[in-house]
Coordinates of C-alpha atoms in Angstrom, one line a residue:
Chain O
M1 CA -130.7 -4.7 169.0
P2 CA -131.0 -6.8 165.8
E3 CA -128.0 -6.7 163.4
P4 CA -128.4 -4.9 160.1
E5 CA -128.8 -8.1 158.0
S6 CA -126.3 -7.1 155.4
N7 CA -123.6 -7.3 158.1
L8 CA -124.1 -11.1 158.2
L9 CA -122.6 -12.9 155.3
H10 CA -125.2 -15.7 155.1
E11 CA -128.1 -13.2 155.4
C12 CA -127.0 -11.7 152.1
L13 CA -127.5 -15.1 150.4
R14 CA -130.8 -15.6 152.2
Q15 CA -132.1 -12.3 150.8
T16 CA -130.8 -12.7 147.3
G17 CA -131.8 -16.3 147.1
A18 CA -135.4 -15.4 148.1
A19 CA -135.6 -12.4 145.9
F20 CA -133.9 -13.8 142.8
P21 CA -134.1 -17.6 142.9
E22 CA -133.9 -17.9 139.1
A23 CA -130.8 -15.7 138.7
V24 CA -127.4 -17.4 138.1
A25 CA -125.2 -17.6 141.2
I26 CA -122.3 -19.8 140.2
I27 CA -120.8 -20.8 136.9
E28 CA -118.4 -23.7 137.2
E29 CA -117.3 -24.8 133.7
E30 CA -120.5 -26.2 132.1
R31 CA -122.4 -26.3 135.4
I32 CA -124.7 -23.5 136.4
T33 CA -126.2 -23.0 139.9
L34 CA -129.1 -20.6 140.5
F35 CA -129.4 -18.5 143.6
G36 CA -132.5 -20.5 144.7
E37 CA -130.6 -23.8 144.3
L38 CA -127.6 -22.4 146.2
L39 CA -129.7 -21.2 149.1
T40 CA -131.8 -24.4 149.3
Q41 CA -128.7 -26.6 149.3
A42 CA -126.9 -24.5 151.7
E43 CA -129.8 -24.4 154.1
A44 CA -130.3 -28.2 153.9
L45 CA -126.6 -28.7 154.5
A46 CA -126.7 -26.2 157.4
A47 CA -129.6 -28.2 158.9
T48 CA -127.6 -31.4 158.6
F49 CA -124.6 -29.7 160.2
A50 CA -126.8 -28.7 163.1
E51 CA -128.1 -32.2 163.4
L52 CA -124.5 -33.4 163.5
G53 CA -123.8 -31.2 166.5
V54 CA -122.5 -28.0 164.9
R55 CA -123.3 -25.2 167.3
P56 CA -122.9 -21.4 167.0
G57 CA -119.3 -20.5 167.4
D58 CA -118.0 -23.9 166.1
R59 CA -115.7 -24.4 163.2
V60 CA -116.3 -26.4 160.0
A61 CA -113.2 -27.2 158.1
L62 CA -113.4 -27.4 154.3
V63 CA -110.5 -29.4 152.9
M64 CA -111.6 -29.0 149.3
P65 CA -110.8 -27.1 146.1
K66 CA -113.1 -24.1 145.3
T67 CA -116.0 -25.9 143.7
T68 CA -119.8 -25.3 143.7
E69 CA -120.0 -27.8 146.6
A70 CA -117.3 -25.9 148.5
I71 CA -119.4 -22.7 148.2
V72 CA -122.5 -24.5 149.4
A73 CA -120.5 -25.7 152.4
V74 CA -119.2 -22.1 153.1
F75 CA -122.7 -20.8 153.3
A76 CA -124.0 -23.8 155.2
S77 CA -121.3 -23.3 157.8
L78 CA -122.3 -19.7 158.2
L79 CA -126.0 -20.4 158.3
A80 CA -125.4 -22.9 161.1
G81 CA -123.7 -20.2 163.0
A82 CA -120.2 -21.7 162.5
A83 CA -117.1 -20.2 161.0
Y84 CA -115.6 -22.0 157.9
V85 CA -111.9 -22.9 157.8
P86 CA -110.7 -23.4 154.3
I87 CA -107.8 -25.8 153.9
Q88 CA -106.0 -26.6 150.6
P89 CA -106.3 -30.3 150.0
R90 CA -102.9 -30.2 148.4
W91 CA -101.2 -29.2 151.7
P92 CA -99.1 -31.9 153.2
K93 CA -101.0 -34.3 155.5
E94 CA -99.0 -33.1 158.5
R95 CA -100.0 -29.5 158.0
I96 CA -103.7 -30.4 157.4
A97 CA -103.7 -32.4 160.6
T98 CA -102.2 -29.6 162.7
T99 CA -104.5 -27.1 161.3
L100 CA -107.6 -29.2 162.0
Q101 CA -106.3 -29.7 165.6
D102 CA -105.6 -26.0 166.0
C103 CA -109.1 -24.8 165.0
Q104 CA -110.8 -27.8 166.7
A105 CA -113.2 -28.3 163.8
R106 CA -116.5 -29.8 164.7
L107 CA -116.9 -31.3 161.2
V108 CA -114.5 -31.8 158.3
V109 CA -115.8 -31.6 154.7
S110 CA -113.2 -32.9 152.3
A111 CA -113.1 -33.6 148.6
T112 CA -110.6 -34.8 146.0
D113 CA -112.6 -36.5 143.3
G114 CA -116.3 -37.1 143.4
P115 CA -118.8 -35.9 146.0
P116 CA -117.4 -34.4 149.2
R117 CA -117.1 -36.4 152.4
I118 CA -118.6 -35.1 155.6
A119 CA -116.7 -36.5 158.6
Q120 CA -116.0 -35.9 162.3
L121 CA -112.6 -34.6 163.4
D122 CA -111.5 -38.2 164.2
G123 CA -112.3 -39.2 160.6
R124 CA -115.5 -41.1 161.1
E125 CA -117.9 -40.4 158.2
A126 CA -120.9 -38.5 159.4
V127 CA -123.3 -38.5 156.5
A128 CA -123.2 -38.9 152.7
W129 CA -123.0 -35.6 150.8
D130 CA -126.1 -36.2 148.6
E131 CA -128.1 -37.1 151.7
A132 CA -127.0 -33.9 153.4
V133 CA -127.8 -31.4 150.7
R134 CA -131.0 -33.0 149.4
P135 CA -133.6 -30.5 150.6
R136 CA -136.0 -32.4 152.7
Q137 CA -139.3 -30.6 153.0
D138 CA -139.7 -31.1 156.7
R139 CA -136.2 -30.3 157.7
Y140 CA -135.6 -27.4 155.3
H141 CA -138.7 -25.5 156.3
R142 CA -138.1 -25.9 160.0
Y143 CA -134.5 -24.7 159.8
D144 CA -134.1 -21.1 160.7
G145 CA -130.6 -21.2 162.0
P146 CA -129.2 -19.6 165.2
Q147 CA -128.8 -16.0 166.0
V148 CA -125.5 -14.6 164.8
Q149 CA -123.8 -11.4 165.6
S150 CA -121.6 -9.4 163.2
T151 CA -118.7 -9.8 165.7
D152 CA -119.0 -13.6 165.5
P153 CA -116.2 -15.4 163.6
A154 CA -117.1 -16.1 160.0
L155 CA -113.8 -17.6 158.7
F156 CA -110.4 -18.7 159.8
L157 CA -107.6 -18.2 157.3
F158 CA -104.3 -20.1 158.1
T159 CA -101.2 -18.3 157.0
S160 CA -97.5 -18.9 157.3
G161 CA -96.1 -18.5 160.8
S162 CA -92.5 -17.5 161.4
T163 CA -92.1 -19.9 164.3
G164 CA -92.9 -22.9 162.1
R165 CA -96.6 -23.3 162.8
P166 CA -99.3 -21.7 160.6
K167 CA -101.3 -19.0 162.3
G168 CA -105.1 -18.9 162.0
V169 CA -106.4 -15.4 161.3
V170 CA -110.0 -15.1 162.7
L171 CA -112.2 -12.8 160.7
S172 CA -115.7 -11.8 161.8
H173 CA -118.9 -11.4 159.6
G174 CA -118.6 -7.6 160.2
A175 CA -114.9 -7.5 159.2
V176 CA -115.6 -9.2 155.8
S177 CA -118.9 -7.5 155.1
V178 CA -117.7 -4.0 155.6
F179 CA -115.1 -4.5 152.9
V180 CA -117.5 -6.3 150.5
R181 CA -120.2 -3.7 151.0
W182 CA -117.8 -0.9 150.3
C183 CA -116.6 -2.6 147.0
V184 CA -120.2 -3.1 145.9
T185 CA -121.0 0.6 146.5
Q186 CA -117.8 2.1 145.4
F187 CA -117.5 0.2 142.1
G188 CA -121.3 -0.2 141.5
I189 CA -121.3 -4.0 141.4
S190 CA -124.8 -5.2 140.6
A191 CA -126.8 -8.3 139.5
N192 CA -125.7 -7.5 135.9
D193 CA -122.1 -8.3 136.8
R194 CA -120.1 -11.5 136.4
V195 CA -117.4 -11.6 139.0
A196 CA -114.5 -14.0 138.4
S197 CA -113.3 -16.1 141.3
P198 CA -109.7 -17.0 140.7
S199 CA -108.4 -17.2 144.3
P200 CA -108.5 -20.3 146.5
L201 CA -110.9 -20.1 149.5
G202 CA -108.0 -19.9 151.9
F203 CA -106.9 -16.6 150.4
D204 CA -108.7 -13.5 151.7
L205 CA -109.2 -12.2 148.1
S206 CA -111.9 -14.9 147.6
T207 CA -114.2 -13.2 150.1
F208 CA -114.8 -10.5 147.6
D209 CA -116.0 -13.0 144.9
L210 CA -118.3 -15.1 147.1
F211 CA -119.9 -12.3 149.2
S212 CA -120.3 -9.7 146.4
M213 CA -122.2 -12.5 144.6
A214 CA -124.4 -13.1 147.6
L215 CA -124.8 -9.4 148.5
C216 CA -125.9 -8.0 145.1
G217 CA -126.8 -11.1 143.0
A218 CA -123.9 -11.0 140.6
A219 CA -122.9 -14.3 139.0
C220 CA -119.7 -15.8 140.3
V221 CA -117.5 -17.5 137.6
L222 CA -115.1 -20.0 139.2
V223 CA -111.7 -20.2 137.6
P224 CA -110.7 -23.8 138.1
E225 CA -107.6 -24.2 140.1
H226 CA -105.9 -26.3 137.5
I227 CA -106.0 -23.6 134.9
V228 CA -105.5 -20.5 137.0
W229 CA -101.7 -20.4 136.3
M230 CA -102.2 -21.2 132.6
P231 CA -102.7 -17.7 131.2
R232 CA -104.2 -18.7 127.8
F233 CA -106.9 -20.8 129.5
V234 CA -107.8 -18.0 131.9
V235 CA -108.1 -15.4 129.1
Q236 CA -110.2 -17.9 127.1
L237 CA -112.5 -18.4 130.1
L238 CA -113.0 -14.8 130.9
R239 CA -113.9 -13.9 127.3
Q240 CA -116.2 -16.9 126.9
T241 CA -118.1 -16.2 130.1
R242 CA -118.0 -12.5 129.6
I243 CA -116.5 -11.6 133.0
T244 CA -117.0 -8.0 134.0
C245 CA -115.2 -7.8 137.4
W246 CA -111.9 -9.4 138.2
Y247 CA -109.9 -9.5 141.5
S248 CA -106.6 -11.4 141.8
V249 CA -103.0 -11.2 142.7
P250 CA -100.9 -9.3 140.1
S251 CA -99.0 -12.4 139.1
I252 CA -102.0 -13.9 137.4
L253 CA -102.6 -10.7 135.5
T254 CA -99.0 -10.5 134.5
G255 CA -99.1 -14.0 133.1
M256 CA -102.3 -13.1 131.2
L257 CA -100.7 -10.0 129.7
Q258 CA -97.3 -11.5 128.9
E259 CA -98.3 -14.9 127.4
G260 CA -102.1 -15.3 127.7
G261 CA -102.9 -13.0 124.8
F262 CA -104.9 -10.7 127.1
A263 CA -103.4 -7.7 125.4
D264 CA -104.7 -8.7 122.0
G265 CA -108.4 -9.2 121.4
D266 CA -111.6 -7.9 122.8
N267 CA -111.9 -7.4 126.5
A268 CA -114.8 -4.9 126.3
C269 CA -116.9 -6.8 128.9
M270 CA -114.3 -6.2 131.6
R271 CA -115.1 -3.0 133.5
L272 CA -113.3 -3.5 136.8
V273 CA -109.9 -5.0 137.6
L274 CA -108.9 -5.2 141.2
F275 CA -105.5 -6.5 142.3
A276 CA -103.8 -7.0 145.7
G277 CA -101.4 -9.3 147.5
E278 CA -98.1 -8.2 146.1
V279 CA -96.4 -5.4 144.2
F280 CA -97.6 -4.9 140.6
A281 CA -94.8 -3.6 138.4
S282 CA -95.8 -0.2 137.0
A283 CA -94.8 -1.3 133.5
N284 CA -97.3 -4.2 133.7
A285 CA -100.0 -1.8 135.0
V286 CA -99.5 0.2 131.8
R287 CA -100.0 -3.0 129.8
L288 CA -103.0 -3.8 131.8
Q289 CA -104.6 -0.5 131.1
A290 CA -103.9 -0.9 127.4
A291 CA -105.6 -4.3 127.4
V292 CA -108.7 -3.0 129.2
P293 CA -109.0 0.6 128.2
D294 CA -112.5 1.0 129.4
A295 CA -112.0 -0.6 132.8
T296 CA -111.3 0.9 136.2
C297 CA -108.1 -0.7 137.6
V298 CA -107.5 -0.5 141.3
N299 CA -104.7 -1.5 143.6
L300 CA -106.1 -2.8 146.9
Y301 CA -103.9 -3.3 149.9
G302 CA -104.2 -5.0 153.2
P303 CA -102.7 -8.0 155.0
T304 CA -105.0 -11.0 155.8
E305 CA -105.2 -9.6 159.3
T306 CA -106.9 -6.4 158.1
N307 CA -108.5 -7.4 154.8
V308 CA -108.4 -4.5 152.4
V309 CA -107.7 -1.1 154.1
S310 CA -106.4 1.1 151.3
W311 CA -107.0 1.6 147.6
Y312 CA -105.5 3.4 144.7
T313 CA -107.2 3.8 141.3
L314 CA -104.7 3.8 138.4
P315 CA -104.6 7.2 136.8
P316 CA -104.8 7.5 133.0
A317 CA -101.0 8.2 132.8
I318 CA -98.9 6.0 135.0
D319 CA -95.5 7.2 136.0
T320 CA -93.5 4.0 135.3
S321 CA -90.4 5.4 137.1
Q322 CA -92.3 5.0 140.4
P323 CA -93.9 2.0 142.1
I324 CA -97.7 2.0 142.2
P325 CA -98.9 3.5 145.5
I326 CA -101.2 1.5 147.8
G327 CA -103.2 4.7 148.1
K328 CA -105.4 6.1 150.8
A329 CA -107.5 4.5 153.5
C330 CA -110.9 3.0 152.7
P331 CA -113.7 4.8 154.4
Y332 CA -114.1 2.1 157.1
A333 CA -110.3 2.1 157.9
E334 CA -107.8 4.4 159.5
L335 CA -104.1 4.4 158.6
R336 CA -101.2 6.0 160.3
L337 CA -97.4 5.9 160.0
D338 CA -95.3 4.9 162.9
E339 CA -92.6 7.5 162.6
S340 CA -90.1 5.5 164.6
N341 CA -89.7 2.7 162.0
G342 CA -91.8 3.7 159.0
E343 CA -94.4 1.0 159.7
L344 CA -97.9 1.3 158.5
L345 CA -100.6 0.8 161.2
A346 CA -104.2 0.1 160.3
A347 CA -107.4 0.3 162.4
G348 CA -111.0 -0.1 161.6
Q349 CA -113.9 -2.5 161.3
S350 CA -112.2 -4.8 158.8
L351 CA -109.5 -5.9 161.3
M352 CA -109.2 -9.5 162.4
T353 CA -110.5 -10.6 165.8
G354 CA -107.2 -12.2 166.6
Y355 CA -105.1 -15.3 165.9
C356 CA -106.7 -18.6 166.8
N357 CA -105.4 -19.8 170.2
L358 CA -102.5 -17.5 170.2
P359 CA -103.2 -14.7 172.7
E360 CA -99.6 -13.6 173.0
E361 CA -99.1 -13.3 169.3
T362 CA -102.4 -11.5 169.0
A363 CA -101.4 -9.0 171.7
L364 CA -98.1 -8.3 169.9
A365 CA -99.9 -7.8 166.6
F366 CA -101.8 -4.8 167.8
A367 CA -100.7 -1.4 169.1
M368 CA -102.9 1.0 171.1
V369 CA -102.5 4.5 169.8
E370 CA -104.6 7.3 171.2
G371 CA -107.1 4.8 172.6
K372 CA -107.5 3.0 169.3
R373 CA -106.5 -0.5 168.4
Y374 CA -104.2 -0.6 165.4
Y375 CA -102.8 -3.6 163.6
R376 CA -99.0 -3.5 163.1
T377 CA -98.7 -4.4 159.4
G378 CA -95.0 -5.0 159.4
D379 CA -95.0 -3.1 156.1
R380 CA -92.7 -0.2 155.7
V381 CA -94.4 2.6 153.7
T382 CA -93.8 6.2 152.7
L383 CA -96.5 8.9 152.7
G384 CA -96.5 11.0 149.5
L385 CA -97.5 14.6 149.0
T386 CA -100.8 13.5 147.5
G387 CA -101.7 11.6 150.7
D388 CA -101.1 8.3 149.1
Y389 CA -99.0 5.6 150.9
T390 CA -96.5 3.6 149.0
F391 CA -95.1 0.2 150.1
V392 CA -91.3 0.1 150.3
G393 CA -90.5 -3.1 152.1
R394 CA -91.0 -5.3 155.1
L395 CA -89.7 -4.9 158.7
D396 CA -89.3 -8.6 159.1
R397 CA -88.5 -11.6 157.0
Q398 CA -91.9 -12.2 155.4
V399 CA -91.9 -12.4 151.6
K400 CA -94.5 -12.8 149.0
R401 CA -94.5 -15.3 146.2
R402 CA -97.4 -15.0 143.7
G403 CA -99.3 -13.2 146.5
F404 CA -98.8 -16.0 149.0
R405 CA -97.2 -15.0 152.3
I406 CA -94.1 -16.9 153.2
E407 CA -92.4 -16.6 156.6
L408 CA -88.8 -17.6 155.8
G409 CA -88.5 -18.7 159.4
E410 CA -91.2 -21.4 158.8
I411 CA -89.1 -23.0 156.1
E412 CA -86.1 -23.0 158.4
A413 CA -88.1 -24.5 161.2
A414 CA -89.3 -27.3 158.9
L415 CA -85.7 -28.1 157.8
G416 CA -84.5 -27.9 161.4
R417 CA -86.6 -30.9 162.2
H418 CA -84.6 -33.1 159.8
C419 CA -82.3 -35.3 161.7
S420 CA -79.3 -34.7 159.4
V421 CA -79.6 -30.9 159.4
V422 CA -77.5 -28.9 161.9
E423 CA -78.8 -25.6 160.8
A424 CA -80.6 -24.0 157.9
A425 CA -81.1 -20.5 156.7
S426 CA -83.4 -19.4 153.9
V427 CA -83.5 -16.2 151.8
A428 CA -85.7 -14.9 149.1
V429 CA -84.4 -13.0 146.1
R430 CA -86.6 -11.3 143.5
T431 CA -85.7 -12.0 139.9
E432 CA -87.1 -10.6 136.7
S433 CA -87.5 -14.0 135.1
H434 CA -88.7 -16.2 138.0
G435 CA -90.3 -13.9 140.5
T436 CA -89.4 -14.6 144.1
V437 CA -86.8 -17.4 144.3
V438 CA -86.2 -19.0 147.7
T439 CA -82.8 -20.4 148.4
V440 CA -82.0 -22.5 151.5
F441 CA -78.5 -22.9 152.9
I442 CA -78.0 -26.1 154.8
R443 CA -75.3 -27.3 157.1
T444 CA -75.5 -31.0 157.6
R445 CA -74.1 -33.2 160.4
A446 CA -70.5 -34.3 159.7
G447 CA -70.5 -37.3 157.4
E448 CA -74.3 -37.2 156.8
G449 CA -74.8 -36.3 153.2
L450 CA -78.1 -35.1 151.9
S451 CA -79.2 -34.5 148.4
A452 CA -81.3 -31.7 147.0
I453 CA -84.0 -34.2 146.1
E454 CA -84.1 -35.4 149.7
V455 CA -84.3 -31.8 151.0
K456 CA -87.1 -30.9 148.6
S457 CA -89.1 -34.1 149.3
Y458 CA -88.7 -33.5 153.0
C459 CA -90.0 -30.0 152.7
A460 CA -92.9 -31.2 150.5
R461 CA -94.1 -33.3 153.5
A462 CA -94.2 -30.3 155.8
L463 CA -94.9 -27.2 153.7
P464 CA -97.4 -26.2 151.1
S465 CA -96.1 -26.1 147.6
Y466 CA -95.8 -22.3 147.3
M467 CA -93.3 -22.4 150.2
L468 CA -91.0 -25.0 148.8
P469 CA -87.4 -23.8 148.3
D470 CA -86.3 -23.4 144.7
R471 CA -82.6 -23.9 145.4
V472 CA -80.7 -25.9 147.9
V473 CA -77.1 -25.0 148.7
F474 CA -75.0 -27.1 151.1
V475 CA -72.5 -25.1 153.1
D476 CA -69.8 -25.9 155.7
A477 CA -70.9 -22.9 157.8
I478 CA -73.7 -20.4 157.8
P479 CA -72.2 -16.9 157.9
R480 CA -72.8 -14.9 161.0
G481 CA -72.4 -11.3 162.0
N482 CA -70.6 -9.9 165.0
R483 CA -73.4 -10.6 167.4
G484 CA -73.7 -14.2 166.2
K485 CA -76.9 -13.5 164.2
I486 CA -77.2 -15.1 160.8
D487 CA -75.9 -12.7 158.2
Y488 CA -78.9 -12.9 155.8
E489 CA -77.6 -10.1 153.7
A490 CA -74.5 -12.0 152.8
L491 CA -76.7 -15.1 152.0
E492 CA -78.9 -12.9 149.8
R493 CA -75.9 -11.7 147.9
T494 CA -74.7 -15.3 147.5
A495 CA -78.2 -16.5 146.4
G496 CA -78.4 -13.6 143.9
E497 CA -75.2 -14.7 142.2
P498 CA -76.1 -16.6 139.0
S499 CA -73.3 -19.2 139.6
H500 CA -75.2 -20.4 142.7
G501 CA -78.0 -21.6 140.7
H502 CA -75.7 -24.5 139.8
Q503 CA -74.8 -25.7 143.2
T504 CA -76.5 -28.3 145.2
Chain I
M1 CA -88.6 -39.9 119.8
D2 CA -86.7 -40.0 123.1
I3 CA -89.1 -38.3 125.4
R4 CA -87.9 -39.5 128.7
P5 CA -84.3 -38.3 128.6
E6 CA -85.5 -34.8 127.5
I7 CA -87.9 -34.5 130.3
R8 CA -85.4 -35.8 132.7
A9 CA -82.8 -33.2 131.5
Y10 CA -85.3 -30.4 131.8
V11 CA -86.3 -31.3 135.3
I12 CA -82.7 -31.7 136.5
E13 CA -81.6 -28.4 134.9
N14 CA -84.5 -26.4 136.3
F15 CA -85.4 -28.0 139.6
L16 CA -82.2 -29.6 140.8
P17 CA -79.6 -27.2 139.5
G18 CA -76.1 -28.6 139.3
G19 CA -77.3 -32.1 140.4
G20 CA -74.5 -33.9 138.7
S21 CA -75.0 -37.0 140.8
V22 CA -78.7 -36.8 141.0
T23 CA -80.8 -39.5 139.5
I24 CA -84.5 -39.2 138.8
E25 CA -86.2 -42.5 138.1
D26 CA -89.0 -42.8 135.6
T27 CA -91.4 -43.3 138.5
T28 CA -90.0 -40.6 140.8
P29 CA -93.0 -38.5 141.8
L30 CA -92.1 -35.0 140.6
I31 CA -95.0 -32.9 141.8
T32 CA -96.5 -34.9 144.7
G33 CA -92.9 -35.6 145.7
G34 CA -92.1 -31.9 146.1
L35 CA -89.5 -31.5 143.4
I36 CA -91.7 -29.3 141.3
D37 CA -94.3 -26.9 142.7
S38 CA -97.5 -25.9 140.9
I39 CA -95.8 -23.0 139.1
G40 CA -92.9 -25.2 138.2
M41 CA -95.5 -27.6 136.7
I42 CA -96.7 -24.9 134.4
G43 CA -93.1 -24.3 133.3
L44 CA -92.8 -28.0 132.6
V45 CA -96.1 -27.9 130.6
R46 CA -94.8 -25.0 128.5
F47 CA -91.6 -26.8 127.8
I48 CA -93.3 -30.0 126.7
E49 CA -95.8 -28.0 124.5
S50 CA -93.1 -26.2 122.7
R51 CA -90.6 -29.1 122.5
F52 CA -93.1 -31.6 121.2
Q53 CA -95.4 -29.2 119.3
I54 CA -98.5 -30.2 121.2
E55 CA -101.2 -28.3 123.1
F56 CA -102.6 -29.5 126.3
T57 CA -106.2 -29.0 127.2
P58 CA -107.2 -27.5 130.6
R59 CA -108.2 -31.0 131.9
E60 CA -104.7 -32.4 131.2
I61 CA -102.9 -29.9 133.4
D62 CA -103.2 -32.2 136.3
A63 CA -100.6 -33.0 139.0
H64 CA -101.3 -36.7 138.8
R65 CA -101.2 -37.0 135.0
L66 CA -97.8 -35.2 135.0
D67 CA -96.3 -36.6 138.2
T68 CA -93.7 -38.9 136.8
I69 CA -91.5 -39.1 133.7
E70 CA -93.4 -42.2 132.7
A71 CA -96.8 -40.6 133.0
I72 CA -95.6 -37.6 131.0
E73 CA -94.3 -39.8 128.2
R74 CA -97.6 -41.6 128.1
L75 CA -99.5 -38.3 127.8
V76 CA -97.2 -36.9 125.2
L77 CA -97.4 -40.0 123.1
K78 CA -101.1 -40.0 123.3
K79 CA -101.2 -36.3 122.2
L80 CA -98.8 -36.9 119.4
E81 CA -100.9 -39.8 118.1
G82 CA -104.0 -37.6 118.1
T83 CA -102.3 -34.9 116.0
R84 CA -101.1 -37.3 113.3
P85 CA -103.1 -37.1 110.1

């Protein structure tokens, strides 16, 4: 039976590109790309990919910031039947290399300045970018692309792994499209909308921007990565480009409200604000509503492994004494509480296929309950009288910083590889002023002194920047409890003491 | 105006707390070297803007243009020159 075409992410672009070739698809600063151009370039590049040996089921790695070219490459990968694997170019070389190996990419598209470079996994250049995207009459019209099923992988998102190696979350076309289609219907997103795109491609939030654009013909306004954390530039951009829909981590919104001048001035264009990825303080949610009084503001929830599975629309009067709930299940998802430990379990069409090449970890991530496969979120929740779930904490040592997931164990594993380090323990403490602050405690080999600079530089070679420790504390011994386990609570107390900010 | 020592002091105070014996050279890579992450960079930008009464443009918020004390000084001097009547 043929797939409903809207379940396939690239088919959405094919239909919109054919129906509305003159409509604006992407706005990237002064540069505008129409749907017809986007589709033509993506199909030409897909044909090139196929010529270079990309087959259905392969992976194409995109080591590039979110530019128009990157979006062309996303759709080209999908049109060629492959999954795309976004990789932040700023990641340390070591991490990029292991990720490329892990996913066994057939091709690597990379860019820093200038046109992207298309290369084989071993680094040999395959073809020049301009050559690859130039729509050649003969090739373009002959390229139909392979048959793709909605269960086929569409993207791999690499996220922090507690054992020291990033895990690749595999998401299918169907898993992403069920979420995007629901958003488009639920919030009435249409070709009249301008959807902001502030999240990097490696972040599941970006699937909303790209594929709601492709599905309903909305224009996608790229928020350049170098300004996304500069609130006044973001606010300027969203007013200038008259953005109507926004989806980001709360940290960006908080910055916009607190120092970007978002609360003053006219935001009448903005009609939908979605946020996810971390807890949004109720007081800031009140400020948000005041800044966009006519907009619908919605808290979306779901780990990368499940995409969004629950939602909560902010009521007109927010109770600031309570955290904002993560709400109720989306129609395509099912949620349940594991009474034994308070963990939230999630099932439904938006769940990941599994982790790339990690069958054991994949098996552990799921639980079968009454014949249904649920993902164990690791999030502790409570269920309120209204039927809304509220996040109360984690069951493990995963923390969020600006919406990015950090496994503290991965930082420890990285430090453990340093020849002068005997052992390392890391803790995260939430502060009002600096958000999540990560402190590492290090015991070095006798007589082998290390400096905080050396520790930070070493981490920068192994970890992405959002995982770098903020503080380094050298200790003679890491405190342990009765059973010999590291006493993280004691370390958190120590890290929370202000005096410890002044130790190295 | 002594730009370098002020930047150095800010970096040590905020990113290497208590680093009494720490030295940061004018050419030490701050951002690509991992001392300052991307959010730290924004904090540094804010400090420079308010301390030297300048405003960066979006294009100038770039890890490579702000990576060393030397490069920061160069950028600040250029901005200050541009604001002079």
